[in-house]
PDB file of C-alpha atoms in Angstrom:
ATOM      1  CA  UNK P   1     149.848-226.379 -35.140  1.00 44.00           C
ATOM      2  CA  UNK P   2     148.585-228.085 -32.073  1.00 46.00           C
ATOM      3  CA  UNK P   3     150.999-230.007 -30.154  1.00 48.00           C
ATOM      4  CA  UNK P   4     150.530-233.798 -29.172  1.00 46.00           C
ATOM      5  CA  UNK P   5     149.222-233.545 -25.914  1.00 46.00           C
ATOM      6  CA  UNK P   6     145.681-231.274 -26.049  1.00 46.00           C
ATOM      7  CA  UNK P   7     142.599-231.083 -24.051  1.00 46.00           C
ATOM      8  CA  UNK P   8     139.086-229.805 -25.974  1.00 44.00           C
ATOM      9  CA  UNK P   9     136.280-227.662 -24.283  1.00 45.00           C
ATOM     10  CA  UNK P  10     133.580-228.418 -26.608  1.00 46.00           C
ATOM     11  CA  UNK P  11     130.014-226.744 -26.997  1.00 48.00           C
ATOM     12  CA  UNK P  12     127.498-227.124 -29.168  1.00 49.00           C
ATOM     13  CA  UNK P  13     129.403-228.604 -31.833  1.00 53.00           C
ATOM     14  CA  UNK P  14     132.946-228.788 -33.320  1.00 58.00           C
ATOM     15  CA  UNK P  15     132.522-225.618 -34.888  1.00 60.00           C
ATOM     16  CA  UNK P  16     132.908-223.613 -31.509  1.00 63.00           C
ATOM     17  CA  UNK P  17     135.235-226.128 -30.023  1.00 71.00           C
ATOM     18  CA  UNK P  18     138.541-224.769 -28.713  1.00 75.00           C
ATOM     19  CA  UNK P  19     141.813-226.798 -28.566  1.00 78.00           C
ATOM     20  CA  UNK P  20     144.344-225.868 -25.741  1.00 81.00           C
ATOM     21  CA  UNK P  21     147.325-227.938 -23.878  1.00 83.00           C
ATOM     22  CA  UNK P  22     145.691-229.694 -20.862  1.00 79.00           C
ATOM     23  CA  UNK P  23     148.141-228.268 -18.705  1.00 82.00           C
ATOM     24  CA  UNK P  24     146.599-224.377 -19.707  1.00 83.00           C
ATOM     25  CA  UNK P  25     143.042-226.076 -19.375  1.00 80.00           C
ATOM     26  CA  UNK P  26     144.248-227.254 -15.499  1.00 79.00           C
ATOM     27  CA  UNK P  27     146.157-224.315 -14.716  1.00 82.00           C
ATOM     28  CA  UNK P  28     142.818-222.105 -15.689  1.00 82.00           C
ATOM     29  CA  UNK P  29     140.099-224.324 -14.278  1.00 78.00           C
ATOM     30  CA  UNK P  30     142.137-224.875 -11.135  1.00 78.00           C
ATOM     31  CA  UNK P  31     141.303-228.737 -11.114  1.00 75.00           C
ATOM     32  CA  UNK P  32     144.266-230.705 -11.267  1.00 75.00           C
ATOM     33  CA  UNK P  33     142.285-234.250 -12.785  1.00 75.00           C
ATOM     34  CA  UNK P  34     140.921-235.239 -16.223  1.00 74.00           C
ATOM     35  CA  UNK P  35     137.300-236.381 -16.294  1.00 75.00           C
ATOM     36  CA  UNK P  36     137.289-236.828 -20.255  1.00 76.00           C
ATOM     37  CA  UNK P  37     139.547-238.459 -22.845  1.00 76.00           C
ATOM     38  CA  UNK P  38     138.216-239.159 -26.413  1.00 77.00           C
ATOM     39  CA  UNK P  39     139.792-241.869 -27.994  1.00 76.00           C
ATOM     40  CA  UNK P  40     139.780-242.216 -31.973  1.00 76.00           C
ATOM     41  CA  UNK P  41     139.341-245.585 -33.656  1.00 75.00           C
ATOM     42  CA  UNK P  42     140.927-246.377 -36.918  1.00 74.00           C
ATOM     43  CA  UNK P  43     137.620-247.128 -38.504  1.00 68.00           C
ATOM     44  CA  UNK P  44     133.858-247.688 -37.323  1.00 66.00           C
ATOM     45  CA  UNK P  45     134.108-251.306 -37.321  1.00 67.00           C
ATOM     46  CA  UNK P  46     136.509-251.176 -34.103  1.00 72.00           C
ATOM     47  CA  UNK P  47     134.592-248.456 -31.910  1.00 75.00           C
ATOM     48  CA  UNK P  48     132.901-251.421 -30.143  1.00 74.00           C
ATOM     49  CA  UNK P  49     136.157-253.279 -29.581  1.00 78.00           C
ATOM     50  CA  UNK P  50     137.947-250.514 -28.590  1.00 79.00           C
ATOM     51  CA  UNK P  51     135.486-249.481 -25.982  1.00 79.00           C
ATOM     52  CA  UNK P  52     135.447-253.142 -24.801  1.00 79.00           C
ATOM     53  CA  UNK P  53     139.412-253.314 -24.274  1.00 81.00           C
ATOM     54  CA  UNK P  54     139.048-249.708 -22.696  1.00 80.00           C
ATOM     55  CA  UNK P  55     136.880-250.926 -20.056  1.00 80.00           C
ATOM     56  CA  UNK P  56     138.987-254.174 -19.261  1.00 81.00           C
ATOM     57  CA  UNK P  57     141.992-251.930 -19.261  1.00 80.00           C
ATOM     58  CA  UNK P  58     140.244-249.038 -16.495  1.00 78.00           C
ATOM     59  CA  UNK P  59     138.745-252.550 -14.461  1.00 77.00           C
ATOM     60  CA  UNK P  60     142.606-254.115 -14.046  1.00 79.00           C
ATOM     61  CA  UNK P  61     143.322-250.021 -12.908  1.00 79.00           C
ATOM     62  CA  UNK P  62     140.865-249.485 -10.261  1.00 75.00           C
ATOM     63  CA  UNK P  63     139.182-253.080 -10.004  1.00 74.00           C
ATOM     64  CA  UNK P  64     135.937-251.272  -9.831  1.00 71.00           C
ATOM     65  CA  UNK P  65     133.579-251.862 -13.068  1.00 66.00           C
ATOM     66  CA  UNK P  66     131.860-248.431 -12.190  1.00 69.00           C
ATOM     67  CA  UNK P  67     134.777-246.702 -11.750  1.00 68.00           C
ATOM     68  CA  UNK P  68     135.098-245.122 -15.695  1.00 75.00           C
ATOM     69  CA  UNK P  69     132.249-244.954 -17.686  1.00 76.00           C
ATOM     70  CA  UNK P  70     133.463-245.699 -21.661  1.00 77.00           C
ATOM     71  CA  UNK P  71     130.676-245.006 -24.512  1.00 75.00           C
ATOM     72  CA  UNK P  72     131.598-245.558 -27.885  1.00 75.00           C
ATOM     73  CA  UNK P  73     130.021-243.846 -30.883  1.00 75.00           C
ATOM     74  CA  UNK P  74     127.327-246.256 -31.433  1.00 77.00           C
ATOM     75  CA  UNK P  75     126.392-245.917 -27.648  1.00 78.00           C
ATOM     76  CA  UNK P  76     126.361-242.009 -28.462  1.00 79.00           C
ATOM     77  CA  UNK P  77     123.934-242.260 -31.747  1.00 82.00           C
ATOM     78  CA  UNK P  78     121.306-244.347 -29.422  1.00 85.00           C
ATOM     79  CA  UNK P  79     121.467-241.888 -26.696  1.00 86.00           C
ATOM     80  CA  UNK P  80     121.293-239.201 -29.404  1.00 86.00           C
ATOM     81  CA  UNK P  81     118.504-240.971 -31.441  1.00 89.00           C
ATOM     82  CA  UNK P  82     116.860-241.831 -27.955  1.00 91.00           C
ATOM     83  CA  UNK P  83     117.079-238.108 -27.041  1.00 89.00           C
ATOM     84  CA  UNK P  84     115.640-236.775 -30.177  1.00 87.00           C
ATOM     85  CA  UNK P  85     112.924-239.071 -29.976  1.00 91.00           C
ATOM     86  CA  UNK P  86     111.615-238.102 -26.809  1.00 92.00           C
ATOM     87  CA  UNK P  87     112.006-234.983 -28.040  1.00 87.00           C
ATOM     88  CA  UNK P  88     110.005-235.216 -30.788  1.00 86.00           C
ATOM     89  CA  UNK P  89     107.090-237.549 -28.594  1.00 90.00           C
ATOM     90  CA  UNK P  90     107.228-233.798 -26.460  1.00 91.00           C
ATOM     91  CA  UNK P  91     106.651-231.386 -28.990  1.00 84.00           C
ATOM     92  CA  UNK P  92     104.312-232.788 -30.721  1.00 84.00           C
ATOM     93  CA  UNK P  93     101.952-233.397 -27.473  1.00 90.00           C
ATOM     94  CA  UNK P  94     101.906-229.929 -26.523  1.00 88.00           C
ATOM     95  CA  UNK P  95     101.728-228.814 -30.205  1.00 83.00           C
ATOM     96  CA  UNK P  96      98.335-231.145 -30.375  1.00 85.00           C
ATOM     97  CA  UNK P  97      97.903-229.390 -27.220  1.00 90.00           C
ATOM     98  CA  UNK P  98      98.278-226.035 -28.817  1.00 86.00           C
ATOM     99  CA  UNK P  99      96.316-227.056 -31.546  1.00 85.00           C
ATOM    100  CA  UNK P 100      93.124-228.225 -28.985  1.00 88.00           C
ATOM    101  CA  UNK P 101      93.212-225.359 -26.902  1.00 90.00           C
ATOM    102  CA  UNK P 102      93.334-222.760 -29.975  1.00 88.00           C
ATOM    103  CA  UNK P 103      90.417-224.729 -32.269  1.00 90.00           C
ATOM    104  CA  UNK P 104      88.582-224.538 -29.103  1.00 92.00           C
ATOM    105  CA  UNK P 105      89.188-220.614 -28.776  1.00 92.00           C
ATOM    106  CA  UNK P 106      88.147-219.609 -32.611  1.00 91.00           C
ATOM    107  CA  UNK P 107      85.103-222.504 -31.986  1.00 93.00           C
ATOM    108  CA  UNK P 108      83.933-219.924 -29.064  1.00 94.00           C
ATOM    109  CA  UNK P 109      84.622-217.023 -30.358  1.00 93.00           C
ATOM    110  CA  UNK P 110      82.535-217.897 -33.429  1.00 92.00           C
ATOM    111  CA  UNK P 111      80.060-218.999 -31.721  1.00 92.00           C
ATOM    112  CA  UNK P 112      79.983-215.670 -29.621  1.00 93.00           C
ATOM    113  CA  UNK P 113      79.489-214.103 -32.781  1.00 91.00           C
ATOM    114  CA  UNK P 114      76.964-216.377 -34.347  1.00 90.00           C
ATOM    115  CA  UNK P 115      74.936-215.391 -31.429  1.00 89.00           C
ATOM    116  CA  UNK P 116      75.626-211.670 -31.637  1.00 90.00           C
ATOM    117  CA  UNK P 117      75.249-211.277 -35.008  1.00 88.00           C
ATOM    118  CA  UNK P 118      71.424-213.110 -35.346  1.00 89.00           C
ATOM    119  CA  UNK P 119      69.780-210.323 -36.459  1.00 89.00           C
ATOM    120  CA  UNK P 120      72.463-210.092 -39.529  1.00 90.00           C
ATOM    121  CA  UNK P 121      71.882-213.383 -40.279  1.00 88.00           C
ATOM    122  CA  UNK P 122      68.094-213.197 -40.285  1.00 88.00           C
ATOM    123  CA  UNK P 123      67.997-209.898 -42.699  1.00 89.00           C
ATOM    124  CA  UNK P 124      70.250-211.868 -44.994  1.00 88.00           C
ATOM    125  CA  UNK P 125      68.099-215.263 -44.799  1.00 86.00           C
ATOM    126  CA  UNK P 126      65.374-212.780 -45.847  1.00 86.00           C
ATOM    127  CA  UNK P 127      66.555-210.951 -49.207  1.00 88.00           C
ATOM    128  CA  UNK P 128      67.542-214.548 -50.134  1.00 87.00           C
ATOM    129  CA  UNK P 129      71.116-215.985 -49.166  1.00 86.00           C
ATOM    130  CA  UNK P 130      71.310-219.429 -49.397  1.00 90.00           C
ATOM    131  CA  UNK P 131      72.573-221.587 -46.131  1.00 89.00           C
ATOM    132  CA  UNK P 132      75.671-222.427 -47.835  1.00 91.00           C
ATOM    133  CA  UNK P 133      76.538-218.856 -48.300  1.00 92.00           C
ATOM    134  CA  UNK P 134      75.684-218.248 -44.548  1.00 91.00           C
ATOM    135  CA  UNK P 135      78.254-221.019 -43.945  1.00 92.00           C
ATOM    136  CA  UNK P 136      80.949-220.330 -46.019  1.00 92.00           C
ATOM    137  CA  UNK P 137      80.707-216.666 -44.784  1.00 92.00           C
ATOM    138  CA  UNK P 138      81.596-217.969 -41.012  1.00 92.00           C
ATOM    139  CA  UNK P 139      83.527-220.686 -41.969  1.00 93.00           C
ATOM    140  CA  UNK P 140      86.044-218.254 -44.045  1.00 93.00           C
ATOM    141  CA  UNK P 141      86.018-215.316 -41.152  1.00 93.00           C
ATOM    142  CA  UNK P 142      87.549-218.503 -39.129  1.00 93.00           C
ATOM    143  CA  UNK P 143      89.774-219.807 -40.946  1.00 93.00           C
ATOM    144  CA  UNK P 144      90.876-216.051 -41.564  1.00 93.00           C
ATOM    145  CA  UNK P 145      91.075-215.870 -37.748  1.00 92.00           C
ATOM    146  CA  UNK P 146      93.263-219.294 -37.626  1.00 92.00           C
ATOM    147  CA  UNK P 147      95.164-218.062 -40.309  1.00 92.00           C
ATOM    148  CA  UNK P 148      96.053-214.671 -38.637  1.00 92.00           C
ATOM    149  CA  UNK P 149      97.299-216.668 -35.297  1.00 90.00           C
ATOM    150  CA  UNK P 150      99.299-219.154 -37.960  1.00 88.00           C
ATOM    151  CA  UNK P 151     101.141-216.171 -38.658  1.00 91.00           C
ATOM    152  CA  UNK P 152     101.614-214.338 -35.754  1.00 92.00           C
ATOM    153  CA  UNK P 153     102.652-217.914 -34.711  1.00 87.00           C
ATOM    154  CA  UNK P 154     105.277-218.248 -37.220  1.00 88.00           C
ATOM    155  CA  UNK P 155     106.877-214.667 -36.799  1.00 90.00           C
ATOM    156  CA  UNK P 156     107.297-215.885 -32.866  1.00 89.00           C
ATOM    157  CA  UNK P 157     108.779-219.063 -33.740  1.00 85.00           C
ATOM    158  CA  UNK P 158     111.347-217.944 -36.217  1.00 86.00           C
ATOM    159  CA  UNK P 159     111.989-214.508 -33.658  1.00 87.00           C
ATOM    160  CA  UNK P 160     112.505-216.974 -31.229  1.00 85.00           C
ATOM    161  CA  UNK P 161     115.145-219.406 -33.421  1.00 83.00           C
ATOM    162  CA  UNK P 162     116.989-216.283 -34.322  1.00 85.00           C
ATOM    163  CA  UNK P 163     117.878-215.603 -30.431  1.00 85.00           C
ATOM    164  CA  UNK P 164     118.513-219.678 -29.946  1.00 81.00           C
ATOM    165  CA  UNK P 165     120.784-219.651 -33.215  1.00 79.00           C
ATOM    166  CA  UNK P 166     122.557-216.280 -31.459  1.00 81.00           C
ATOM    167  CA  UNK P 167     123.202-217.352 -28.006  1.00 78.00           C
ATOM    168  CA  UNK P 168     122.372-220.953 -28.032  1.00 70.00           C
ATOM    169  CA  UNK P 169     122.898-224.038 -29.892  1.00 70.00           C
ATOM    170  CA  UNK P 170     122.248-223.444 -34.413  1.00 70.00           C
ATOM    171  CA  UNK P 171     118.904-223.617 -34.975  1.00 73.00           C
ATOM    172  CA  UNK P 172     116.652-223.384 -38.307  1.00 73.00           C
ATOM    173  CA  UNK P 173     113.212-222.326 -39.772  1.00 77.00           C
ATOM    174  CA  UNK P 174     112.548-224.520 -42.935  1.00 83.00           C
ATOM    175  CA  UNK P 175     110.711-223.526 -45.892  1.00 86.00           C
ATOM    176  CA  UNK P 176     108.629-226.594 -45.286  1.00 86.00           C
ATOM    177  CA  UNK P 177     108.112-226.448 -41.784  1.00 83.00           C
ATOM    178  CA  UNK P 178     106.305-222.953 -42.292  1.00 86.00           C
ATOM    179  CA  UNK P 179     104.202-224.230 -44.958  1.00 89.00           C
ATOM    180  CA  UNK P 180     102.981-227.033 -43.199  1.00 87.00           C
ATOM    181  CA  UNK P 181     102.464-224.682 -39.669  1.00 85.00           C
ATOM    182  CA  UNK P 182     100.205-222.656 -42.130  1.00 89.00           C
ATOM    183  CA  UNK P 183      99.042-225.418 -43.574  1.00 90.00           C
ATOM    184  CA  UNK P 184      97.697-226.907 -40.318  1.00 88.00           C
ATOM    185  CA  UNK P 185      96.489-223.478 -39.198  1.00 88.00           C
ATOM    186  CA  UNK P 186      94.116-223.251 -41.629  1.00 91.00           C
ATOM    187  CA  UNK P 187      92.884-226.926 -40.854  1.00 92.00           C
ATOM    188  CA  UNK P 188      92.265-225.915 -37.590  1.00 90.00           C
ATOM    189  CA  UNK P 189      90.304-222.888 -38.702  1.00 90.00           C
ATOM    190  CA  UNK P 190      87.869-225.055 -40.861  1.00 91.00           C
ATOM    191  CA  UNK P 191      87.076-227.820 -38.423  1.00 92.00           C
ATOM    192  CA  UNK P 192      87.077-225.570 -35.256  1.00 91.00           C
ATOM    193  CA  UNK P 193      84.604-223.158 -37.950  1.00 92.00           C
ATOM    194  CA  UNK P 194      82.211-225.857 -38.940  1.00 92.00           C
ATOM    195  CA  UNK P 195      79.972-226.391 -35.956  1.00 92.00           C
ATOM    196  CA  UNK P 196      79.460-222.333 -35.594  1.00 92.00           C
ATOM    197  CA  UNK P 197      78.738-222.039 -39.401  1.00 91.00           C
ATOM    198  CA  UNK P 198      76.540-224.990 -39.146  1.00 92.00           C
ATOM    199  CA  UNK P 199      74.913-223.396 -36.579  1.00 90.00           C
ATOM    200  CA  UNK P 200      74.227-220.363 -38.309  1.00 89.00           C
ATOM    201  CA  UNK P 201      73.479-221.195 -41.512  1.00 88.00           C
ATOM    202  CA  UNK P 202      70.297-223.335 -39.538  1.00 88.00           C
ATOM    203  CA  UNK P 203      69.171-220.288 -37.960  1.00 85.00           C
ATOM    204  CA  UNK P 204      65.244-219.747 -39.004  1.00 85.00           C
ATOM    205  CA  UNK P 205      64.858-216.192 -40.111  1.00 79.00           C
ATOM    206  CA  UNK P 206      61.633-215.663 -38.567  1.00 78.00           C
ATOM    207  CA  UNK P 207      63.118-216.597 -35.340  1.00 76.00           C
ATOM    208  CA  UNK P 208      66.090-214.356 -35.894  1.00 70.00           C
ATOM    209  CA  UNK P 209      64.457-211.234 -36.679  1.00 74.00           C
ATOM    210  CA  UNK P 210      62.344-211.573 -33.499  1.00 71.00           C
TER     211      UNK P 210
END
């Protein structure tokens, strides 16, 4: 049973939150003052009033209106909401960033071997493959390319939530956020593919066999 007088040390969440008597929590952290009080309302409607009445009550105190900082829990949610949105703005620049810089790698690379493989191209121009078969032969070897990096991509990603969810704050891989990484992979793969496979599917078999 905890007594009536506690101090929390929380982290990450109220699941690894630890309850002690402040005077333990001042005797082990060697600091004698209290930074942090949290104050329950009796329902949501009075969070705002309480933090109001809070602030007149610190202001009579120490007659300083920055002297205590109150936040109630709708002050909390925006900062939270506010947080995760910036968030959110940041990941998904440098995963269009990501996105950019790899469609630009498979683009070269198939264009490297568009140009290395001309000869191939010309021998199969001549026993009679059709430009669309040219170009859905290069545009599949890149999406097979994007889709090898979409995994290898993946594996990292949920390696790398594992150790978070370990040592960190919980974090979590969804069913649907892999499906739409792969998803978007592939996407990547067919329009980075398309100006290559263009390319070689337009290749004059005369002039390739040369």
């Amino acid at each position: 049973m905890l007594k009536a007088k506690v101090a929390s040390n929380q982290e990450w969440g109220i699941d690894r939150t630890v309850y002690i008597p402040y005077t333990v929590a001042q005797r082990l952290s060697g600091d004698n003052r209290i930074d942090t009080i949290n104050i329950k309302a009796k329902g949501t409607e009075e969070s705002a009033q309480v933090a109001v009445q809070l602030k007149r009550i610190f202001y009579k105190i120490y007659r300083r209106p920055d002297s205590v900082y109150v936040m109630s829990r709708d002050d909390m949610l925006k900062q939270v909401a506010e947080m995760n949105r910036v968030m959110t703005l940041m990941l998904g620049a440098i995963a269009g960033i990501s996105l950019v810089v790899g469609g630009i790698g498979i683009m070269n690379i198939m264009l490297v071997s568009v140009s290395e493989r001309t000869r191939e191209i010309g021998i199969r121009k001549a026993v009679g493959a059709k430009n669309d078969q040219i170009l859905g032969q290069f545009l599949i070897e890149a999406v097979i390319l994007s889709a090898a990096g979409g995994v290898i991509g993946i594996v990292l990603g949920s390696g790398a939530s594992f150790l978070i969810r370990r040592f960190g704050p919980p974090t979590a891989v969804t069913p649907s956020s892999i499906l739409y990484s792969f998803v978007f992979a592939l996407l990547v793969g067919v329009i980075s593919g398309v100006w290559p496979a263009a390319k070689a599917a337009k290749l004059d078999p005369t002039d390739a066999l040369r």
